[in-house]
Amino acid sequence: MLDVKERNVFKSIEKEKVLNELVKIFGKNNVSDKSHDLYPYSYDMTESPRHMPDFVVLPETVSEIVQLVKFCNSHEIPIVPYVSGNNVGGLTIPQHGGIMCDMGKRMKKIIKVHESNMYAILEPGVTFGQLKKVLDENYPNLKYGYAYAPPYASVVANVLLTGLTNLSCSYGGMADWINGLEVILNSGDIVRTGSCFISKEFKDDNWFVRYPIPDLTGLFVGWQGMTGIVTKCAVQLWPKKEFNTALLAIVYGSETCAELIREFGRTECCEDVSAVNLEVAKMGYGITKPKKLEKEPDYALFVSISGNTKELFDAKINYVTKVFEKIKERTKNKKLLLTNFITFAKILGKEFSQFYDLPGVLTPLYDWNGLTWVGSYANPDNLGPLMDKCYKLFKEYDIGPILYMKSMKSSHYCIFRPIVRYQKYKEEEKVKELQKKFLEVMLEYDCVPYKAPIWMTEKVKERCDPNWVKLLEKIKDTMDPNKIFNPGRWGL
Amino acid sequence: MKIINEPQDLIGLALKNLLTSLINENEFKKNINKWKRVIIVEIKGLYPVTIVFNNGEISIEYDERPKYHLKIIITLGAFIGIAEGNVGLISAFLKGQIKAKKIYRIFTILKFQNILFTALKKAMA
Ligand SMILES: Cc1cc2nc3c(=O)[nH]c(=O)nc-3n(C[C@H](O)[C@H](O)[C@H](O)COP(=O)(O)OP(=O)(O)OC[C@H]3O[C@@H](n4cnc5c(N)ncnc54)[C@H](O)[C@@H]3O)c2cc1C
């Protein structure tokens, strides 16, 4: 087996010839080997090690990518699938050089919105902002879930990374909403997964379900672009409801906050249940290192609720309020407050509406030139101690704390994510150390890292089931024996 | 006419945001230009904040000063209700959603209420 760490990208073909071939496939305006074009792909906002690619190509069609993959496979040249590089994990930094396959510029078609079956077939470059606009303008009865990710980030890339959105309390992670994929394999074969497999030809009206066939979609989900290049993805859409609101719970105490997240999730009345520590709200005012004062609450918890009729809508609000009151009574926590988030946000200031009007650019996350996190799916029972321990670590390292928690799929699981804003280059060493400490705590509580950078996957592999790792390696070997697809991720 | 300090607590920041929106309004200027008052606002269940009006200069401080002209304790529900236009001041007083200490300073109450209501209305617009 080839050791990717020592690979020479151009061992069987000269770089010059690669350029000629790429120009032949994509046209000279859509290929570059110029360092000023390549540089932006060599880093991201995180502390991940930088590395330059050798080329960038801007595909427009599936057949161009097929030709690219066949060529790269025969010469063992790495390809890194890329859309906007906003994954916050260094996942598109070409650790072994090679070719950036940037689908964010010319593969941006919404191929179909199937209104009655409630799905959309997307090319990889379709962004959250683009999808929202098309749905709002043309399909007012349908909606999609939106992340706190920037509006110019890719829907499909986030789906493949099992991202989370403002509908995740109802419907779970974004990968659960895939009906089918079209993928280019290492051989250049195009394969379709999900119900669309039933016809030999590509049909845009047969992508209504993912199961009950063997779930080959899973071969491409969570793999960080290591098993093939997805060229189409059918995502489920959801009925848009007439009545919508958001509530805000103001909470003292992490265990109480954790309980509210869990219990609100379990009501099955909320589309989103997310919480942050209080300092995050102050960051919204541009305070760089906010301190929580003694009498201030600890957490703000956001809950969004919708309903098709006023009665249903009111009943949901009533039930959530009842659950809140019960917890307040049981914990004898008189300081718990529940109110209307939308009004409260207006009182706080204009900037705060961005938290419910997604997708948007959440300014506190962009105040610094460095942004990183240890993202995880967490056991809901462990949220309280996770919050306490990671908050302490923030203080120890004198970094403005951001803890982000979310109930997923009615609290079957949760998101736990300590987020670090920092000064790139200047604070990188400190941040690396802090990230390691976060991971230690999170692994102690059996969190499952998501969108994990390489250093994190190495730590996970040290402690996880060795047969799981063996199977992972076997699948990678089978699907990509020449290790051309985003090599280095998960140490593969 | 200006707010002379940067509050460090969230309610203080919100109050600063509300009052800043009035800073160029003539009526507000007229109201506070020659006004010297220390007013405590406490959202019940949270914590008190002190607003000092000092002849056109305003400061907003975390916690409460021992000496004040007026202290208002308001439930979060009433505060939000007033902003939404669903709750009136008198009914909130009658229902105990707003309590005032040193209530005999009726003009102080009326003036402050006017400032707060106008600012909340503006925020909701
Ligand atoms: C401020 C901020 C807030 C965020 N908040 C959230 C949030 O609330 N929820 C959330 O889920 N995410 C969040 N994110 C993460 C992020 O936005 C997503 O991971 C992002 O949407 C992925 O899209 P991208 O364009 O950045 O993909 P890229 O970073 O370009 O790619 C991501 C991964 O997918 C692979 N890939 C890309 N295209 C393909 C393809 N066609 N085939 C196979 N593999 C492919 C890449 O190789 C890479 O491994 C946030 C990011 C930022 C910067």
Short mmCIF file of C-alpha atoms in Angstrom, two decimals, chain A residues 39-314:
data_model
loop_
_atom_site.label_atom_id
_atom_site.label_comp_id
_atom_site.label_asym_id
_atom_site.label_seq_id
_atom_site.Cartn_x
_atom_site.Cartn_y
_atom_site.Cartn_z
CA TYR A 39 -2.75 30.42 -2.09
CA PRO A 40 -6.37 30.88 -0.85
CA TYR A 41 -6.78 27.09 -0.90
CA SER A 42 -3.69 26.52 1.25
CA TYR A 43 -5.22 27.51 4.60
CA ASP A 44 -8.49 28.18 6.35
CA MET A 45 -9.57 30.01 9.52
CA THR A 46 -8.40 27.18 11.76
CA GLU A 47 -5.02 26.25 13.23
CA SER A 48 -4.69 23.36 10.74
CA PRO A 49 -1.30 23.12 9.02
CA ARG A 50 -1.11 24.96 5.70
CA HIS A 51 -0.24 23.30 2.40
CA MET A 52 -0.29 24.59 -1.15
CA PRO A 53 -2.09 22.67 -3.91
CA ASP A 54 -0.45 22.33 -7.31
CA PHE A 55 -3.47 23.21 -9.43
CA VAL A 56 -6.99 24.43 -9.13
CA VAL A 57 -9.70 23.49 -11.62
CA LEU A 58 -13.20 24.90 -11.90
CA PRO A 59 -15.45 22.19 -13.34
CA GLU A 60 -18.84 22.85 -14.85
CA THR A 61 -19.98 19.40 -15.91
CA VAL A 62 -20.04 15.87 -14.60
CA SER A 63 -18.13 14.60 -17.63
CA GLU A 64 -15.26 17.00 -16.91
CA ILE A 65 -14.95 15.54 -13.41
CA VAL A 66 -15.12 12.01 -14.80
CA GLN A 67 -12.17 12.80 -17.07
CA LEU A 68 -10.31 14.44 -14.17
CA VAL A 69 -10.79 11.46 -11.88
CA LYS A 70 -9.74 8.93 -14.54
CA PHE A 71 -6.63 10.94 -15.28
CA CYS A 72 -5.70 11.46 -11.63
CA ASN A 73 -6.37 7.84 -10.78
CA SER A 74 -4.06 6.61 -13.49
CA HIS A 75 -1.29 8.95 -12.25
CA GLU A 76 -2.07 8.81 -8.53
CA ILE A 77 -2.56 12.54 -8.26
CA PRO A 78 -4.62 13.78 -5.27
CA ILE A 79 -7.91 15.60 -5.85
CA VAL A 80 -9.48 17.68 -3.09
CA PRO A 81 -13.20 18.30 -3.55
CA TYR A 82 -13.91 21.90 -2.54
CA VAL A 83 -16.79 24.34 -2.51
CA SER A 84 -16.09 27.26 -0.16
CA GLY A 85 -13.69 25.91 2.47
CA ASN A 86 -15.84 26.99 5.40
CA ASN A 87 -15.83 23.64 7.20
CA VAL A 88 -13.83 24.95 10.20
CA GLY A 89 -11.64 21.84 10.30
CA GLY A 90 -8.95 22.29 7.67
CA LEU A 91 -10.75 19.61 5.66
CA THR A 92 -9.99 21.09 2.25
CA ILE A 93 -6.35 21.98 2.88
CA PRO A 94 -4.49 19.77 0.39
CA GLN A 95 -2.19 17.99 2.82
CA HIS A 96 -0.44 16.21 -0.03
CA GLY A 97 -0.78 18.84 -2.73
CA GLY A 98 -2.51 17.90 -5.97
CA ILE A 99 -5.57 19.40 -7.58
CA MET A 100 -8.28 21.47 -5.94
CA CYS A 101 -11.56 20.59 -7.61
CA ASP A 102 -13.47 23.79 -6.86
CA MET A 103 -17.16 23.18 -7.55
CA GLY A 104 -18.25 26.40 -5.90
CA LYS A 105 -17.92 28.56 -8.98
CA ARG A 106 -19.60 26.77 -11.88
CA MET A 107 -21.54 23.82 -10.47
CA LYS A 108 -24.28 25.78 -8.78
CA LYS A 109 -27.43 24.52 -10.42
CA ILE A 110 -30.57 23.63 -8.54
CA ILE A 111 -31.46 20.91 -11.01
CA LYS A 112 -34.97 20.35 -9.79
CA VAL A 113 -37.31 21.21 -6.97
CA HIS A 114 -39.87 18.43 -6.81
CA GLU A 115 -42.70 20.21 -5.11
CA SER A 116 -45.06 17.33 -4.40
CA ASN A 117 -42.30 14.92 -3.31
CA MET A 118 -40.60 17.71 -1.33
CA TYR A 119 -37.02 17.36 -2.44
CA ALA A 120 -34.47 19.34 -4.39
CA ILE A 121 -31.65 17.97 -6.53
CA LEU A 122 -28.61 20.14 -6.04
CA GLU A 123 -25.19 20.47 -7.56
CA PRO A 124 -22.39 20.73 -5.01
CA GLY A 125 -21.87 24.48 -5.46
CA VAL A 126 -25.43 25.43 -4.44
CA THR A 127 -25.22 27.61 -1.35
CA PHE A 128 -27.55 28.00 1.62
CA GLY A 129 -28.34 31.56 0.56
CA GLN A 130 -29.10 30.51 -3.01
CA LEU A 131 -31.40 27.67 -1.98
CA LYS A 132 -33.32 29.88 0.44
CA LYS A 133 -33.84 32.55 -2.20
CA VAL A 134 -35.09 30.08 -4.80
CA LEU A 135 -37.46 28.41 -2.34
CA ASP A 136 -38.80 31.68 -0.89
CA GLU A 137 -39.41 33.13 -4.33
CA ASN A 138 -40.75 30.10 -6.14
CA TYR A 139 -41.86 27.52 -3.61
CA PRO A 140 -43.29 29.48 -0.69
CA ASN A 141 -44.77 26.34 0.84
CA LEU A 142 -41.41 24.61 1.19
CA LYS A 143 -38.39 25.27 3.34
CA TYR A 144 -34.96 23.88 4.07
CA GLY A 145 -32.95 24.02 7.31
CA TYR A 146 -30.22 26.61 7.63
CA ALA A 147 -27.02 26.43 9.61
CA TYR A 148 -25.18 29.24 11.37
CA ALA A 149 -22.79 28.69 8.49
CA PRO A 150 -22.30 31.61 6.14
CA PRO A 151 -24.91 31.92 3.35
CA TYR A 152 -22.18 31.34 0.77
CA ALA A 153 -21.29 27.88 2.15
CA SER A 154 -22.33 24.74 0.31
CA VAL A 155 -25.49 22.85 1.19
CA VAL A 156 -24.24 19.57 -0.29
CA ALA A 157 -20.83 19.73 1.43
CA ASN A 158 -22.56 20.30 4.75
CA VAL A 159 -25.02 17.49 4.07
CA LEU A 160 -22.08 15.16 3.40
CA LEU A 161 -20.47 16.29 6.66
CA THR A 162 -23.72 15.63 8.58
CA GLY A 163 -24.11 19.29 9.51
CA LEU A 164 -26.78 20.75 11.74
CA THR A 165 -29.38 23.39 11.11
CA ASN A 166 -32.28 25.28 12.61
CA LEU A 167 -34.55 22.29 11.86
CA SER A 168 -32.31 19.71 13.49
CA CYS A 169 -34.34 19.36 16.66
CA SER A 170 -37.21 18.10 14.54
CA TYR A 171 -35.37 16.22 11.82
CA GLY A 172 -31.82 15.48 12.98
CA GLY A 173 -28.53 16.00 11.14
CA MET A 174 -28.48 17.06 7.51
CA ALA A 175 -27.24 13.70 6.28
CA ASP A 176 -30.51 12.18 7.49
CA TRP A 177 -32.25 14.29 4.84
CA ILE A 178 -30.48 12.81 1.83
CA ASN A 179 -32.71 11.00 -0.65
CA GLY A 180 -29.90 10.07 -3.00
CA LEU A 181 -26.53 10.97 -4.47
CA GLU A 182 -24.79 10.92 -7.79
CA VAL A 183 -21.10 10.17 -7.24
CA ILE A 184 -18.02 9.76 -9.40
CA LEU A 185 -15.95 6.83 -8.23
CA ASN A 186 -12.18 6.44 -8.57
CA SER A 187 -12.68 4.49 -11.81
CA GLY A 188 -14.60 7.38 -13.31
CA ASP A 189 -17.85 5.41 -13.08
CA ILE A 190 -20.90 7.44 -12.17
CA VAL A 191 -23.05 5.79 -9.53
CA ARG A 192 -26.41 6.87 -8.15
CA THR A 193 -27.60 5.90 -4.66
CA GLY A 194 -31.13 5.99 -3.24
CA SER A 195 -34.36 5.46 -5.17
CA CYS A 196 -32.89 7.06 -8.31
CA PHE A 197 -30.91 3.81 -8.81
CA ILE A 198 -34.04 2.16 -10.17
CA SER A 199 -33.57 3.52 -13.69
CA LYS A 200 -30.45 3.19 -15.84
CA GLU A 201 -30.81 6.73 -17.17
CA PHE A 202 -30.65 9.84 -15.07
CA LYS A 203 -34.19 10.92 -14.23
CA ASP A 204 -34.86 13.95 -12.11
CA ASP A 205 -38.22 12.76 -10.78
CA ASN A 206 -37.24 9.58 -9.03
CA TRP A 207 -35.24 10.75 -6.02
CA PHE A 208 -37.96 10.48 -3.42
CA VAL A 209 -36.42 8.08 -0.90
CA ARG A 210 -33.08 6.71 0.30
CA TYR A 211 -34.08 3.27 1.54
CA PRO A 212 -34.87 0.26 1.69
CA ILE A 213 -31.97 -0.85 -0.51
CA PRO A 214 -28.46 -1.31 0.93
CA ASP A 215 -27.54 2.18 2.08
CA LEU A 216 -24.68 2.96 -0.28
CA THR A 217 -25.20 6.64 0.42
CA GLY A 218 -23.39 5.99 3.70
CA LEU A 219 -20.19 5.29 1.77
CA PHE A 220 -19.96 9.01 1.07
CA VAL A 221 -21.40 10.55 4.24
CA GLY A 222 -18.96 11.70 6.90
CA TRP A 223 -16.02 10.71 4.67
CA GLN A 224 -14.82 14.26 4.05
CA GLY A 225 -14.54 13.71 0.30
CA MET A 226 -12.30 10.64 0.64
CA THR A 227 -14.39 8.11 -1.27
CA GLY A 228 -15.65 9.89 -4.37
CA ILE A 229 -16.87 13.19 -5.77
CA VAL A 230 -20.54 13.91 -5.35
CA THR A 231 -22.00 15.69 -8.35
CA LYS A 232 -25.69 15.65 -7.38
CA CYS A 233 -27.50 15.34 -4.12
CA ALA A 234 -31.23 15.12 -3.52
CA VAL A 235 -32.13 16.78 -0.23
CA GLN A 236 -35.45 16.59 1.53
CA LEU A 237 -37.40 19.80 1.91
CA TRP A 238 -40.05 20.47 4.52
CA PRO A 239 -43.50 22.06 4.53
CA LYS A 240 -43.33 25.70 5.58
CA LYS A 241 -45.75 26.51 8.38
CA GLU A 242 -47.87 29.61 8.65
CA PHE A 243 -47.23 30.51 12.28
CA ASN A 244 -43.69 30.90 13.57
CA THR A 245 -42.06 32.24 16.68
CA ALA A 246 -38.98 31.91 18.82
CA LEU A 247 -38.69 31.78 22.59
CA LEU A 248 -35.78 32.63 24.80
CA ALA A 249 -35.02 30.98 28.13
CA ILE A 250 -32.64 32.80 30.43
CA VAL A 251 -30.88 30.30 32.60
CA TYR A 252 -28.68 30.17 35.68
CA GLY A 253 -26.71 26.92 36.05
CA SER A 254 -25.34 24.53 33.44
CA GLU A 255 -27.19 21.46 34.69
CA THR A 256 -30.50 23.32 34.45
CA CYS A 257 -29.60 24.52 30.97
CA ALA A 258 -28.74 20.95 29.94
CA GLU A 259 -32.04 19.71 31.33
CA LEU A 260 -33.99 22.37 29.45
CA ILE A 261 -32.22 21.49 26.19
CA ARG A 262 -33.06 17.82 26.67
CA GLU A 263 -36.64 18.34 27.78
CA PHE A 264 -37.53 21.01 25.21
CA GLY A 265 -36.20 18.65 22.56
CA ARG A 266 -38.39 15.85 23.84
CA THR A 267 -41.57 17.92 23.57
CA GLU A 268 -41.44 17.35 19.80
CA CYS A 269 -42.78 20.89 19.50
CA CYS A 270 -39.53 22.66 18.66
CA GLU A 271 -37.73 22.89 15.34
CA ASP A 272 -34.62 24.22 17.00
CA VAL A 273 -33.37 24.16 20.58
CA SER A 274 -29.94 25.78 20.90
CA ALA A 275 -28.08 27.37 23.76
CA VAL A 276 -25.03 29.54 24.20
CA ASN A 277 -23.31 30.99 27.25
CA LEU A 278 -24.17 34.58 28.06
CA GLU A 279 -20.87 36.05 26.88
CA VAL A 280 -21.85 35.25 23.29
CA ALA A 281 -24.64 37.83 23.45
CA LYS A 282 -22.10 40.43 24.56
CA MET A 283 -19.87 39.49 21.67
CA GLY A 284 -22.83 40.57 19.55
CA TYR A 285 -22.08 44.09 20.80
CA GLY A 286 -18.51 43.82 19.57
CA ILE A 287 -17.00 43.25 23.01
CA THR A 288 -13.95 41.16 22.24
CA LYS A 289 -13.37 39.50 25.60
CA PRO A 290 -16.60 39.84 27.53
CA LYS A 291 -16.77 38.86 31.17
CA LYS A 292 -19.81 37.41 32.85
CA LEU A 293 -20.64 39.47 35.91
CA GLU A 294 -21.59 37.79 39.15
CA LYS A 295 -25.36 38.31 39.06
CA GLU A 296 -25.78 37.74 35.35
CA PRO A 297 -27.39 34.55 34.07
CA ASP A 298 -25.18 31.82 32.63
CA TYR A 299 -26.95 30.74 29.45
CA ALA A 300 -29.40 31.86 26.81
CA LEU A 301 -31.51 29.15 25.26
CA PHE A 302 -33.21 29.64 21.92
CA VAL A 303 -36.30 27.68 20.91
CA SER A 304 -38.14 27.99 17.61
CA ILE A 305 -41.70 26.81 17.20
CA SER A 306 -44.04 26.68 14.23
CA GLY A 307 -47.54 25.45 13.45
CA ASN A 308 -49.93 25.15 10.56
CA THR A 309 -52.88 26.57 12.46
CA LYS A 310 -53.09 29.06 15.30
CA GLU A 311 -54.52 26.38 17.58
CA LEU A 312 -51.71 23.95 16.90
CA PHE A 313 -49.13 26.70 17.21
CA ASP A 314 -50.52 27.96 20.52
#
